[in-house]
């Protein structure tokens, strides 16, 4: 399946962080990993991937928390809204993603899969008809995303 980026705008609750980006709106995913659960304070984090190099902030940038060796999570320093997972290495920028709720028009996003479904909370049921990948599938997931979204393969 070929995915085309769409130009979108978004931001945090208080409006201090505003961004524009080209995102793959039809390829959102629900991450049930325990880091996303802690980071959002919610059962899962739902995000869409940003086309590499297209995320631009108007005004304030988010504050970042380095949550893993490969990525940092950006949030508004004023209101706390989670905005972005940003790859640390520039060559991994094609994995950068924004939270679906930070989009100005989140209803336009479409979720295509679950990831880290092994830690999905047993009482949290959403989009149950979609494919579920587990932590053990992480390498396959990266390969999938690379094939679907990375510009030059
Ligand atoms: Zn804010
Ligand atoms: Zn996660």
Short mmCIF file of N, CA and C and ligand atoms in Angstrom, two decimals, residues 31 33 36 73, ligand 2:
data_model
loop_
_atom_site.label_atom_id
_atom_site.label_comp_id
_atom_site.label_asym_id
_atom_site.label_seq_id
_atom_site.Cartn_x
_atom_site.Cartn_y
_atom_site.Cartn_z
N UNK A 31 0.02 2.45 20.08
CA UNK A 31 1.13 1.80 20.79
C UNK A 31 0.73 1.53 22.23
N UNK A 33 2.78 0.08 24.42
CA UNK A 33 3.98 -0.19 25.24
C UNK A 33 3.87 0.56 26.57
N UNK A 36 4.80 4.32 26.57
CA UNK A 36 3.72 5.20 26.09
C UNK A 36 2.62 5.34 27.13
N UNK A 73 10.76 12.35 23.81
CA UNK A 73 9.35 12.69 23.75
C UNK A 73 9.19 14.16 24.08
ZN1 LIG B 2 4.89 2.94 22.81
#
